[in-house]
């Protein structure tokens, strides 16, 4: 049963370290599932697919994993580093991506009719006809040419957020207060559901959102927050994309280096049982 599983999982084991991909996961199991993790480490995804990582000199993140089986989270690549067969670019030939913003037709974007809302406000967007992997998304390489991405988070972490960052794509997301307002108005969904946090815990709030990858202060270079759809249209028009691209590139390099260091440290200390080298990760 679940209770016995969580009891065994939280039993102190000095030789076991639980590696999480997000601080939110740690807080979730501690607050809601009442599992006390004695030894825990956080190692976030880098955001490279198999070929993108190899092309950049990194053999990491060979498989993309998300918190949602329905999300675009497989990243097989072709031998030449281009789009894999199942990741053919779904955008029509001749589409000028450099002036358009990509809107993925995921659950929240569909519920808000986001692409149409932006079009009505004069923002040029493109959205594929389907969110499915087969012909629907195209993979990070297909998105690389777009001006930016507009997304409404539905989970604490998605691999795509890191893929977009590594591809140099700035992502526009609702501010914490707007996301919570939309949740309260039942206009969008967010997993875990807010009802989960009512079981012996506080409802989801801005402090809890701050533990997600979308609202973690350390990931600020990846995102632009908006307080309304009109504010989104305004920020899309007035953002200094050159400055933000430079900031995003610095973040991506530092994130890649520190994440690789963490995996090497885990391999050296936990797997091989050797003392940690003097080289530090930030």
Coordinates of C-alpha atoms in Angstrom, one line a residue, residues 62-186:
X62 CA 20.3 11.7 -23.4
X63 CA 16.7 11.2 -22.6
X64 CA 14.3 14.0 -21.9
X65 CA 11.9 13.4 -19.1
X66 CA 8.9 15.4 -18.0
X67 CA 6.3 15.4 -15.2
X68 CA 3.7 14.7 -17.9
X69 CA 3.6 11.7 -20.2
X70 CA 1.7 13.8 -22.7
X71 CA 4.3 16.4 -23.1
X72 CA 7.0 16.5 -25.8
X73 CA 9.7 14.6 -23.9
X74 CA 11.5 12.2 -26.2
X75 CA 14.6 13.5 -27.9
X76 CA 16.0 10.9 -30.3
X77 CA 18.0 12.7 -33.0
X78 CA 19.3 12.0 -36.5
X79 CA 22.9 11.2 -37.2
X80 CA 23.7 14.7 -38.6
X81 CA 22.4 16.5 -35.6
X82 CA 19.3 17.7 -37.3
X83 CA 15.6 16.9 -36.7
X84 CA 14.8 13.2 -36.1
X85 CA 12.3 11.5 -38.3
X86 CA 9.5 11.9 -35.8
X87 CA 10.6 15.5 -35.2
X88 CA 10.0 16.9 -38.7
X89 CA 9.4 20.6 -38.5
X90 CA 5.6 21.0 -38.6
X91 CA 5.7 24.7 -39.6
X92 CA 4.8 25.4 -43.2
X93 CA 7.6 26.1 -45.6
X94 CA 8.3 29.8 -45.9
X95 CA 6.9 30.7 -42.5
X96 CA 8.9 33.7 -41.1
X97 CA 9.7 32.4 -37.6
X98 CA 11.8 35.4 -36.8
X99 CA 8.8 37.7 -36.4
X100 CA 6.5 35.1 -34.7
X101 CA 6.0 33.7 -31.2
X102 CA 5.5 30.0 -30.7
X103 CA 2.4 28.9 -28.7
X104 CA 2.3 25.2 -27.9
X105 CA -1.3 23.9 -27.9
X106 CA -1.0 22.3 -24.4
X107 CA -4.0 22.2 -22.0
X108 CA -3.7 25.7 -20.5
X109 CA -3.0 27.4 -23.8
X110 CA -6.0 25.7 -25.3
X111 CA -8.3 26.5 -22.4
X112 CA -7.3 30.2 -22.6
X113 CA -7.6 30.3 -26.4
X114 CA -4.1 31.9 -26.1
X115 CA -3.1 31.9 -29.7
X116 CA -6.3 33.7 -30.8
X117 CA -6.1 36.1 -27.9
X118 CA -2.6 37.2 -28.9
X119 CA -3.6 37.4 -32.6
X120 CA -6.5 39.7 -31.6
X121 CA -3.9 41.9 -29.9
X122 CA -1.7 42.2 -33.0
X123 CA 0.9 39.7 -31.9
X124 CA 2.1 37.4 -34.7
X125 CA 2.0 33.8 -33.4
X126 CA 2.2 30.3 -34.8
X127 CA 0.8 27.2 -33.1
X128 CA 0.9 23.6 -34.5
X129 CA -2.4 21.9 -35.0
X130 CA -1.6 19.2 -32.4
X131 CA 0.5 18.9 -29.3
X132 CA 1.3 15.3 -30.1
X133 CA 5.0 14.3 -30.7
X134 CA 4.3 12.9 -34.2
X135 CA 4.3 16.0 -36.3
X136 CA 2.9 18.2 -33.6
X137 CA 5.9 19.8 -32.0
X138 CA 9.0 19.4 -34.1
X139 CA 11.5 19.3 -31.2
X140 CA 13.7 22.2 -30.0
X141 CA 15.6 22.5 -33.3
X142 CA 12.3 23.4 -35.0
X143 CA 11.6 26.1 -32.5
X144 CA 15.0 27.7 -32.6
X145 CA 14.1 30.3 -35.2
X146 CA 11.1 31.7 -33.4
X147 CA 11.2 35.1 -31.8
X148 CA 10.2 33.6 -28.5
X149 CA 7.8 31.2 -26.7
X150 CA 4.6 31.9 -24.8
X151 CA 3.6 29.3 -22.2
X152 CA 1.3 28.8 -19.3
X153 CA 2.8 26.3 -16.9
X154 CA 0.8 23.2 -16.0
X155 CA 3.5 21.5 -13.9
X156 CA 6.4 22.4 -11.6
X157 CA 8.9 21.4 -14.2
X158 CA 8.9 20.6 -17.9
X159 CA 12.0 19.6 -19.8
X160 CA 10.9 21.9 -22.6
X161 CA 11.6 24.9 -20.5
X162 CA 15.3 24.0 -20.4
X163 CA 15.4 23.0 -24.0
X164 CA 14.0 26.3 -25.0
X165 CA 16.6 28.1 -22.9
X166 CA 19.4 26.1 -24.5
X167 CA 18.0 27.0 -27.9
X168 CA 18.2 30.7 -27.0
X169 CA 14.4 31.1 -26.8
X170 CA 13.0 33.6 -24.3
X171 CA 9.8 32.3 -22.7
X172 CA 6.9 34.5 -21.6
X173 CA 4.9 33.1 -18.7
X174 CA 2.2 34.5 -16.4
X175 CA 3.3 36.1 -13.2
X176 CA 2.8 34.1 -10.0
X177 CA -0.2 36.3 -9.0
X178 CA -1.8 35.8 -12.4
X179 CA -1.3 32.1 -12.5
X180 CA -2.8 31.8 -9.0
X181 CA -5.8 34.0 -10.1
X182 CA -6.4 31.8 -13.2
X183 CA -6.2 28.7 -11.0
X184 CA -8.7 30.1 -8.6
X185 CA -11.0 31.0 -11.5
X186 CA -10.6 27.5 -12.9

